[in-house]
Short mmCIF file of C-alpha atoms in Angstrom, two decimals:
data_model
loop_
_atom_site.label_atom_id
_atom_site.label_comp_id
_atom_site.label_asym_id
_atom_site.label_seq_id
_atom_site.Cartn_x
_atom_site.Cartn_y
_atom_site.Cartn_z
CA MET A 1 33.99 -25.79 7.51
CA ASN A 2 34.23 -28.22 10.44
CA GLU A 3 32.48 -28.00 13.81
CA ASN A 4 35.62 -26.97 15.70
CA LYS A 5 36.14 -23.97 13.50
CA ASP A 6 32.47 -22.92 13.85
CA ARG A 7 32.77 -23.24 17.62
CA GLN A 8 35.86 -21.09 17.63
CA ARG A 9 34.04 -18.32 15.78
CA GLU A 10 31.10 -18.46 18.16
CA VAL A 11 33.35 -17.83 21.15
CA ALA A 12 35.55 -15.26 19.42
CA SER A 13 36.77 -12.57 21.75
CA SER A 14 34.50 -9.50 22.02
CA ASP A 15 36.84 -7.37 24.06
CA LEU A 16 37.71 -3.86 22.80
CA ASN A 17 40.97 -4.81 21.11
CA PRO A 18 41.60 -4.23 17.37
CA PRO A 19 40.54 -7.18 15.23
CA PRO A 20 43.16 -9.86 14.67
CA GLN A 21 45.14 -10.15 11.47
CA SER A 22 42.99 -13.04 10.25
CA THR A 23 39.62 -12.08 8.77
CA PRO A 24 36.77 -13.71 10.69
CA SER A 25 33.67 -14.39 8.65
CA PHE A 26 30.25 -15.25 9.97
CA SER A 27 28.61 -18.62 9.50
CA ARG A 28 26.18 -18.36 6.60
CA ARG A 29 23.83 -20.82 8.26
CA LYS A 30 23.75 -18.77 11.51
CA LEU A 31 23.13 -15.55 9.61
CA LEU A 32 20.18 -16.97 7.66
CA ALA A 33 18.66 -18.24 10.89
CA SER A 34 18.98 -14.85 12.59
CA ILE A 35 17.66 -12.52 9.86
CA GLY A 36 14.54 -14.41 8.89
CA GLY A 37 12.42 -14.07 5.81
CA ALA A 38 13.60 -10.56 4.81
CA GLY A 39 17.21 -11.68 4.83
CA LEU A 40 16.39 -14.79 2.88
CA ALA A 41 14.66 -12.70 0.22
CA PHE A 42 17.62 -10.39 0.15
CA LEU A 43 20.13 -13.17 -0.39
CA ALA A 44 17.88 -14.64 -3.04
CA GLY A 45 17.88 -11.33 -4.88
CA ASP A 46 14.11 -10.73 -4.54
CA ILE A 47 14.22 -7.53 -2.58
CA PHE A 48 16.06 -5.53 -5.27
CA THR A 49 13.72 -5.92 -8.19
CA ASN A 50 13.71 -2.17 -8.82
CA SER A 51 17.51 -2.04 -9.23
CA SER A 52 18.64 -3.27 -12.63
CA THR A 53 22.18 -3.76 -11.38
CA ALA A 54 21.55 -5.46 -8.02
CA GLN A 55 22.39 -9.13 -7.79
CA ALA A 56 21.82 -11.85 -5.24
CA ALA A 57 24.63 -12.84 -2.96
CA SER A 58 26.39 -15.91 -4.35
CA PRO A 59 27.00 -18.95 -2.19
CA SER A 60 30.66 -17.98 -1.97
CA THR A 61 29.95 -14.50 -0.64
CA LEU A 62 31.74 -13.94 2.66
CA ILE A 63 29.72 -12.66 5.61
CA TYR A 64 31.42 -10.62 8.35
CA ASN A 65 29.83 -10.19 11.77
CA VAL A 66 30.90 -6.84 13.32
CA LYS A 67 31.02 -8.48 16.77
CA ASP A 68 33.81 -10.69 15.55
CA PHE A 69 35.81 -7.50 14.97
CA GLY A 70 35.20 -6.17 18.45
CA ALA A 71 31.96 -4.22 18.20
CA ARG A 72 29.74 -4.62 21.28
CA GLY A 73 26.42 -2.97 20.54
CA ASN A 74 25.68 -2.84 24.27
CA ARG A 75 24.03 0.62 24.38
CA ARG A 76 27.00 2.08 26.16
CA TYR A 77 27.14 5.79 25.36
CA ASP A 78 30.72 6.06 26.57
CA GLU A 79 31.98 3.38 24.17
CA ASP A 80 32.70 3.75 20.43
CA ASP A 81 31.92 0.90 18.07
CA ALA A 82 32.82 2.83 14.96
CA PRO A 83 36.47 1.52 14.57
CA TYR A 84 35.38 -2.10 14.78
CA ILE A 85 32.47 -1.76 12.35
CA GLN A 86 34.78 0.16 10.04
CA SER A 87 37.27 -2.69 10.21
CA ALA A 88 34.55 -5.14 9.15
CA ILE A 89 33.57 -2.90 6.22
CA ASP A 90 37.17 -2.50 5.13
CA THR A 91 37.68 -6.23 5.20
CA ALA A 92 34.54 -6.97 3.24
CA ALA A 93 35.59 -4.37 0.65
CA LEU A 94 38.70 -6.35 -0.25
CA SER A 95 36.67 -8.87 -2.26
CA GLY A 96 33.08 -7.77 -1.80
CA GLY A 97 31.04 -9.21 0.99
CA ILE A 98 28.22 -8.77 3.55
CA VAL A 99 28.79 -6.97 6.83
CA TYR A 100 26.27 -8.19 9.35
CA ILE A 101 25.25 -5.98 12.29
CA PRO A 102 23.38 -8.08 14.87
CA PRO A 103 20.67 -6.64 17.21
CA GLY A 104 22.01 -3.99 19.57
CA MET A 105 22.65 -0.24 19.82
CA TYR A 106 26.08 0.69 18.46
CA PHE A 107 27.26 4.15 19.43
CA LEU A 108 29.50 5.91 16.93
CA LYS A 109 31.82 8.77 17.59
CA ILE A 110 32.96 9.07 13.98
CA PRO A 111 31.17 8.40 10.71
CA LEU A 112 31.47 5.07 8.91
CA ARG A 113 32.89 5.00 5.37
CA VAL A 114 31.26 2.46 3.07
CA SER A 115 33.20 1.01 0.14
CA THR A 116 32.20 -0.22 -3.28
CA ASN A 117 30.59 -3.66 -3.61
CA VAL A 118 29.70 -4.00 0.03
CA THR A 119 26.38 -4.99 1.58
CA ILE A 120 25.60 -3.80 5.12
CA MET A 121 22.81 -5.86 6.66
CA GLY A 122 21.14 -5.55 10.07
CA ALA A 123 18.46 -7.64 11.74
CA GLY A 124 15.79 -4.96 11.41
CA SER A 125 14.84 -2.08 13.76
CA SER A 126 16.76 -3.75 16.59
CA SER A 127 20.11 -3.17 14.84
CA ILE A 128 20.70 0.49 15.71
CA LEU A 129 23.51 2.79 14.67
CA ARG A 130 23.57 5.95 16.77
CA SER A 131 25.93 8.93 16.92
CA SER A 132 27.08 9.83 20.39
CA THR A 133 29.05 13.08 20.33
CA HIS A 134 28.74 15.13 17.14
CA LYS A 135 26.37 15.58 14.25
CA PHE A 136 27.46 13.77 11.10
CA GLY A 137 26.26 11.26 8.48
CA LEU A 138 26.37 7.84 10.16
CA LEU A 139 26.99 5.94 6.92
CA ASN A 140 28.98 7.89 4.28
CA LEU A 141 29.00 6.66 0.68
CA SER A 142 31.36 8.87 -1.35
CA ALA A 143 32.24 8.01 -4.95
CA VAL A 144 31.21 4.36 -4.50
CA GLN A 145 28.94 2.01 -6.42
CA HIS A 146 27.00 -1.17 -5.96
CA VAL A 147 26.25 -0.83 -2.25
CA HIS A 148 23.26 -2.38 -0.47
CA ILE A 149 22.05 -1.28 2.93
CA GLN A 150 19.24 -3.25 4.57
CA GLY A 151 17.55 -3.76 7.92
CA LEU A 152 19.21 -1.03 9.98
CA SER A 153 17.93 1.69 12.28
CA PHE A 154 19.62 5.12 12.38
CA GLN A 155 19.48 7.56 15.30
CA GLY A 156 21.35 10.84 15.86
CA ILE A 157 22.34 12.60 19.04
CA GLY A 158 18.75 13.72 19.49
CA SER A 159 19.27 17.45 19.92
CA PHE A 160 17.82 20.55 18.26
CA GLY A 161 19.86 23.43 16.88
CA ASN A 162 20.63 25.37 13.74
CA ALA A 163 23.91 23.90 12.45
CA SER A 164 26.06 26.11 10.26
CA VAL A 165 26.15 23.39 7.59
CA PRO A 166 22.70 22.41 6.33
CA ARG A 167 21.65 18.82 6.75
CA ILE A 168 24.97 17.90 8.31
CA GLU A 169 23.48 15.06 10.42
CA CYS A 170 21.70 12.24 8.61
CA GLY A 171 21.39 8.56 8.72
CA ILE A 172 22.92 7.93 5.25
CA ALA A 173 24.97 10.50 3.25
CA LEU A 174 25.55 9.85 -0.46
CA ASP A 175 27.98 11.89 -2.61
CA GLN A 176 28.66 10.90 -6.21
CA ALA A 177 27.41 7.40 -5.45
CA THR A 178 25.96 5.05 -8.08
CA ASP A 179 23.72 1.99 -7.88
CA ILE A 180 22.82 2.20 -4.20
CA THR A 181 19.93 0.31 -2.65
CA ILE A 182 18.54 1.16 0.80
CA THR A 183 15.70 -1.05 2.00
CA ASP A 184 13.84 -1.88 5.21
CA CYS A 185 15.64 0.78 7.26
CA THR A 186 14.26 3.06 10.00
CA PHE A 187 15.27 6.67 10.54
CA SER A 188 14.26 8.33 13.82
CA MET A 189 15.57 10.87 16.33
CA VAL A 190 18.11 12.01 13.75
CA ASP A 191 18.22 15.42 11.99
CA ASN A 192 17.63 14.02 8.54
CA GLY A 193 17.09 10.61 6.93
CA VAL A 194 18.91 10.22 3.57
CA LYS A 195 20.94 12.99 1.99
CA SER A 196 22.04 12.51 -1.62
CA VAL A 197 24.31 14.82 -3.73
CA ASP A 198 25.33 14.23 -7.36
CA SER A 199 24.35 10.62 -7.19
CA ASN A 200 22.77 8.22 -9.74
CA ARG A 201 20.40 5.26 -9.51
CA VAL A 202 19.62 5.32 -5.82
CA VAL A 203 16.75 3.16 -4.54
CA VAL A 204 15.11 3.87 -1.19
CA GLU A 205 12.38 1.33 -0.60
CA ASN A 206 10.21 0.17 2.30
CA CYS A 207 11.95 2.49 4.80
CA THR A 208 10.36 4.32 7.72
CA PHE A 209 11.05 7.98 8.55
CA ASP A 210 9.40 8.74 11.88
CA ASN A 211 9.94 11.56 14.39
CA ILE A 212 12.88 13.04 12.53
CA ILE A 213 14.46 15.79 14.67
CA GLY A 214 13.42 19.26 13.58
CA THR A 215 11.49 22.46 14.24
CA LEU A 216 9.60 24.82 11.98
CA ASP A 217 12.28 27.47 12.54
CA TYR A 218 15.30 25.63 11.11
CA ASP A 219 15.64 24.35 7.52
CA THR A 220 18.85 22.47 8.32
CA GLN A 221 17.02 19.53 9.89
CA GLY A 222 13.80 17.67 9.59
CA TYR A 223 14.03 16.21 6.07
CA GLY A 224 13.15 12.60 5.16
CA ILE A 225 14.97 12.20 1.78
CA TRP A 226 16.83 15.25 0.37
CA CYS A 227 18.37 14.95 -3.06
CA SER A 228 20.42 17.45 -5.04
CA ASN A 229 21.33 16.82 -8.72
CA GLY A 230 20.22 13.22 -8.60
CA LYS A 231 19.40 11.05 -11.66
CA ASN A 232 17.29 7.96 -12.04
CA HIS A 233 16.34 7.48 -8.37
CA HIS A 234 13.45 5.38 -7.10
CA PHE A 235 11.91 6.37 -3.78
CA VAL A 236 9.07 3.89 -3.33
CA GLN A 237 6.84 2.41 -0.64
CA ASN A 238 8.31 4.38 2.24
CA GLN A 239 6.50 5.63 5.35
CA PHE A 240 6.87 9.22 6.61
CA ASN A 241 5.38 10.39 9.84
CA MET A 242 5.60 13.72 11.77
CA LEU A 243 8.35 15.48 9.73
CA PHE A 244 8.94 19.25 10.05
CA GLN A 245 10.46 19.60 6.57
CA PRO A 246 9.43 17.98 3.27
CA CYS A 247 9.25 14.21 3.22
CA ILE A 248 11.01 13.98 -0.15
CA THR A 249 12.87 16.86 -1.83
CA LEU A 250 14.35 16.86 -5.35
CA THR A 251 16.41 19.97 -6.14
CA ASN A 252 19.13 21.42 -8.36
CA GLY A 253 18.80 19.39 -11.56
CA SER A 254 17.34 16.23 -10.14
CA SER A 255 15.75 14.33 -13.04
CA ARG A 256 14.19 11.10 -14.33
CA SER A 257 13.39 9.90 -10.82
CA VAL A 258 10.30 8.13 -9.53
CA ILE A 259 8.53 8.93 -6.25
CA ALA A 260 5.75 6.39 -5.93
CA ARG A 261 3.51 4.48 -3.53
CA ASN A 262 4.81 6.29 -0.43
CA ARG A 263 2.60 7.14 2.54
CA MET A 264 3.10 10.53 4.19
CA GLN A 265 1.04 11.60 7.24
CA LYS A 266 0.87 14.06 10.04
CA CYS A 267 3.72 16.23 8.71
CA TYR A 268 4.07 19.99 8.83
CA GLN A 269 5.35 21.31 5.50
CA SER A 270 5.31 19.37 2.18
CA GLY A 271 4.95 15.85 1.14
CA VAL A 272 6.99 16.17 -2.06
CA ASP A 273 8.99 19.22 -3.09
CA LEU A 274 10.55 19.69 -6.57
CA LEU A 275 12.74 22.82 -6.37
CA SER A 276 15.10 24.56 -8.72
CA GLY A 277 16.67 27.96 -8.01
CA PRO A 278 17.57 30.63 -10.56
CA LYS A 279 21.20 29.42 -10.97
CA GLU A 280 20.37 25.68 -10.83
CA GLU A 281 19.66 23.12 -13.46
CA PRO A 282 15.95 22.23 -13.98
CA CYS A 283 14.15 19.51 -12.13
CA GLN A 284 12.71 17.61 -15.04
CA PHE A 285 11.17 14.33 -16.23
CA ASN A 286 10.37 13.15 -12.75
CA THR A 287 7.25 11.11 -11.87
CA VAL A 288 5.32 11.54 -8.63
CA SER A 289 2.55 8.96 -8.59
CA ASP A 290 0.33 6.85 -6.38
CA ASN A 291 1.43 8.48 -3.11
CA ILE A 292 -0.94 8.96 -0.14
CA ILE A 293 -0.41 12.32 1.53
CA GLU A 294 -2.75 13.03 4.48
CA SER A 295 -3.27 15.00 7.68
CA PHE A 296 -0.72 17.73 7.04
CA LYS A 297 -1.08 20.46 9.66
CA ASN A 298 0.11 24.06 9.51
CA SER A 299 1.34 24.96 12.96
CA SER A 300 3.58 27.81 11.74
CA GLY A 301 0.94 30.55 12.12
CA ASN A 302 1.65 31.62 8.51
CA LYS A 303 -0.75 31.02 5.63
CA GLY A 304 0.50 28.97 2.68
CA TYR A 305 3.10 27.01 4.63
CA THR A 306 1.81 23.49 4.19
CA TYR A 307 1.49 21.67 0.85
CA GLY A 308 0.84 18.23 -0.41
CA ILE A 309 3.02 18.55 -3.53
CA ARG A 310 4.94 21.62 -4.62
CA LEU A 311 6.89 22.44 -7.80
CA LYS A 312 8.90 25.65 -7.35
CA GLY A 313 11.13 27.32 -9.88
CA HIS A 314 12.51 25.72 -12.99
CA CYS A 315 10.49 22.46 -12.99
CA VAL A 316 9.90 21.10 -16.46
CA SER A 317 8.03 18.12 -17.90
CA ASN A 318 7.30 16.41 -14.59
CA MET A 319 4.34 14.04 -14.20
CA ILE A 320 2.21 14.36 -11.03
CA THR A 321 -0.40 11.64 -11.30
CA ALA A 322 -2.74 9.38 -9.35
CA ASN A 323 -1.81 10.76 -5.91
CA THR A 324 -4.32 10.93 -3.04
CA LEU A 325 -4.22 14.11 -0.93
CA TYR A 326 -6.52 14.34 2.05
CA ASP A 327 -6.79 16.83 4.91
CA ILE A 328 -4.05 19.27 3.89
CA ASP A 329 -4.26 22.54 5.85
CA ASP A 330 -3.18 24.89 3.10
CA ILE A 331 -2.74 23.90 -0.55
CA GLY A 332 -2.98 20.56 -2.22
CA ILE A 333 -0.72 20.94 -5.26
CA GLN A 334 1.16 24.15 -6.18
CA LEU A 335 3.28 25.25 -9.17
CA VAL A 336 5.01 28.54 -8.49
CA GLY A 337 7.63 30.55 -10.37
CA GLN A 338 9.53 33.75 -9.64
CA ALA A 339 8.14 36.89 -11.29
CA ASP A 340 11.59 38.26 -12.24
CA ILE A 341 12.68 35.14 -14.08
CA GLN A 342 10.87 34.74 -17.41
CA GLN A 343 11.97 31.29 -18.58
CA LYS A 344 12.96 29.39 -15.46
CA ARG A 345 9.45 28.83 -14.17
CA PRO A 346 7.26 25.69 -14.01
CA HIS A 347 6.18 24.66 -17.48
CA ARG A 348 5.14 21.61 -19.47
CA ASN A 349 4.20 19.71 -16.29
CA ILE A 350 1.21 17.36 -16.24
CA ILE A 351 -1.00 17.23 -13.18
CA SER A 352 -3.51 14.46 -13.78
CA ASN A 353 -5.83 11.93 -12.12
CA ASN A 354 -5.08 13.12 -8.58
CA GLN A 355 -7.70 12.97 -5.85
CA LEU A 356 -7.84 15.95 -3.51
CA GLN A 357 -10.26 16.16 -0.63
CA THR A 358 -10.66 18.32 2.50
CA ILE A 359 -8.09 20.95 1.56
CA GLY A 360 -7.86 23.92 3.95
CA ASN A 361 -7.30 26.53 1.23
CA ASN A 362 -7.01 25.99 -2.55
CA GLY A 363 -6.87 22.60 -4.26
CA ILE A 364 -4.43 23.22 -7.19
CA VAL A 365 -2.62 26.57 -7.57
CA LEU A 366 -0.59 27.89 -10.50
CA ILE A 367 1.44 31.06 -9.84
CA ASN A 368 3.52 32.45 -12.69
CA ALA A 369 3.48 29.06 -14.39
CA TYR A 370 2.91 28.38 -18.12
CA ASP A 371 2.19 25.55 -20.62
CA ASN A 372 1.01 23.12 -17.91
CA GLN A 373 -1.79 20.58 -18.18
CA ILE A 374 -4.22 20.21 -15.28
CA ARG A 375 -6.51 17.39 -16.29
CA GLN A 376 -8.92 14.79 -14.93
CA ASN A 377 -8.27 15.58 -11.28
CA SER A 378 -11.04 15.12 -8.64
CA ILE A 379 -11.13 18.04 -6.20
CA ARG A 380 -13.66 18.06 -3.36
CA SER A 381 -14.28 20.10 -0.24
CA CYS A 382 -11.77 22.87 -0.59
CA LYS A 383 -12.28 25.84 1.76
CA ALA A 384 -11.33 28.30 -1.02
CA ASP A 385 -11.03 27.67 -4.81
CA GLY A 386 -10.73 24.32 -6.48
CA ILE A 387 -8.20 25.45 -9.10
CA LEU A 388 -6.58 28.87 -8.93
CA LEU A 389 -4.50 30.62 -11.64
CA VAL A 390 -2.54 33.66 -10.52
CA ALA A 391 0.03 36.05 -11.99
CA GLU A 392 2.03 37.77 -9.30
CA GLY A 393 4.39 40.73 -9.51
CA LYS A 394 5.20 43.18 -12.29
CA ASP A 395 8.27 41.60 -13.84
CA SER A 396 8.94 39.68 -17.05
CA GLY A 397 7.79 36.45 -15.51
CA SER A 398 4.58 37.85 -14.02
CA TYR A 399 2.14 35.84 -16.06
CA SER A 400 0.52 32.40 -16.24
CA ASP A 401 0.01 31.57 -19.98
CA ASN A 402 -1.26 28.70 -22.05
CA ASN A 403 -2.30 26.46 -19.24
CA GLN A 404 -4.94 23.77 -19.92
CA LEU A 405 -7.63 22.86 -17.39
CA ILE A 406 -9.41 19.93 -18.88
CA GLY A 407 -11.84 17.27 -17.60
CA ASN A 408 -11.51 18.03 -13.88
CA SER A 409 -14.24 17.28 -11.39
CA LEU A 410 -14.71 20.07 -8.82
CA ASN A 411 -17.29 19.72 -6.05
CA SER A 412 -18.18 21.39 -2.77
CA CYS A 413 -15.56 24.12 -2.95
CA THR A 414 -16.37 27.02 -0.69
CA LYS A 415 -15.46 29.59 -3.37
CA ALA A 416 -15.08 29.14 -7.13
CA PRO A 417 -14.44 25.75 -8.70
CA ILE A 418 -11.97 27.51 -11.07
CA ARG A 419 -10.59 31.00 -10.58
CA ILE A 420 -8.56 32.81 -13.24
CA SER A 421 -7.66 35.81 -11.20
CA ASP A 422 -6.33 38.50 -13.53
CA ALA A 423 -5.58 39.57 -17.10
CA ASN A 424 -1.99 38.27 -16.94
CA CYS A 425 -3.41 34.76 -16.99
CA ARG A 426 -3.53 34.46 -20.74
CA GLU A 427 -4.65 31.91 -23.35
CA THR A 428 -6.05 29.50 -20.78
CA ILE A 429 -8.07 26.56 -22.09
CA LEU A 430 -11.01 25.37 -19.98
CA PHE A 431 -12.79 22.38 -21.36
CA GLY A 432 -14.86 19.50 -20.04
CA ASN A 433 -14.68 20.41 -16.33
CA VAL A 434 -17.72 19.34 -14.25
CA GLY A 435 -18.89 19.80 -10.70
CA SER A 436 -21.61 20.89 -8.30
CA GLY A 437 -22.16 22.35 -4.84
CA ASN A 438 -19.53 25.06 -5.24
CA GLY A 439 -19.92 28.46 -3.53
CA GLU A 440 -19.45 30.43 -6.75
CA LYS A 441 -19.36 29.94 -10.49
CA ILE A 442 -16.20 29.97 -12.58
CA PHE A 443 -14.41 33.26 -12.02
CA ASN A 444 -12.57 34.41 -15.11
CA LYS A 445 -10.64 37.67 -15.47
CA GLY A 446 -8.08 36.14 -17.76
CA THR A 447 -7.12 37.26 -21.25
CA ASN A 448 -8.30 35.24 -24.30
CA THR A 449 -9.58 32.36 -22.22
CA THR A 450 -11.15 29.51 -24.24
CA THR A 451 -13.89 28.13 -22.00
CA SER A 452 -16.94 25.99 -21.70
CA ALA A 453 -19.49 26.19 -18.86
CA LEU A 454 -19.01 24.08 -15.73
#
């Protein structure tokens, strides 16, 4: 590529006319100079080590600068950069390529549609996509595969309100998408971060979710990552701060996913929610490990609103391990099932090696849950019970049976270190639990409890 051609690209027209028939591509040398170390790692393939299908960009990969297609990114609310960015995406999709979004704020009046085998790369938090008129998903990935999104910031219209469609506004919306990698992105002043439905093998890594729009009154906004019927996802090393709804939610059959090494702080509801309703497929075989969840405050005025980690409904064979929960206003970890549903309640889950400290109510709570293992957790300074087993209601599912509480350390709990609250907590095994400085001894009103002294 000779110098004259490079110079012509650098002075390409940036007026608001549709892109020319030729397909301008960005100088690879200029791109590498502008995106720095993170971009170099990306192009070398180092950033996507968690994705078995991700590959480095080859030397022949074409790179398309959205400004060559007419996008301005000049923070003008009255302008719409969406058609020009869409044109760059469509051009890259013809043979697979990288769409580069330089620093700037790009206002969008319509959502962007991302195609298969496309990479969209920004320059970091200074490359901002922002909606200007309506609530929608800024980047929409529907029935696509092998897409990489890196180094972008997403912002919404920045308004509150209970939309008729739940989670309609988000930074990235996935629907039946496969092999998607989202790294080094920032989500702020938008209703929700990432929304995923019926998708497979989605990686969200090293992203920041900060000041997501929301209130305690509306459950249509305020989520970090919300996933329905997802498989084999990896949500790792992300930062969540001041969210009104759960930081990460897996629901409706989400399975075999990993939530690990995230940091969640100063939020108002749950760090991690695994949820499955009566008519939904189970959430199963997920791993929640090595997360730090801290300083969660209940400002709702209702008890039992704020959790570190919650498994609700038909949650089966999930591993909750090696998490650190500190300064949670209500409950550290809760497993809860509906009393009127006998089978579709939390069972065969393992809660192990977690560290819980300074919990405003109970440390670990099982309500209408059965066949779970609570083992080798360290629980300290709870203002109520360390571990609580409860059977609520008078229906077929109103029991907590065959749970194992083994090898836990329980210290300085205001009430009992372990409380088995009623006769419908049956066949519980207590063994090898230790502790001191608790307000009461083990409280056991269960049926056929196998126990050893604390």
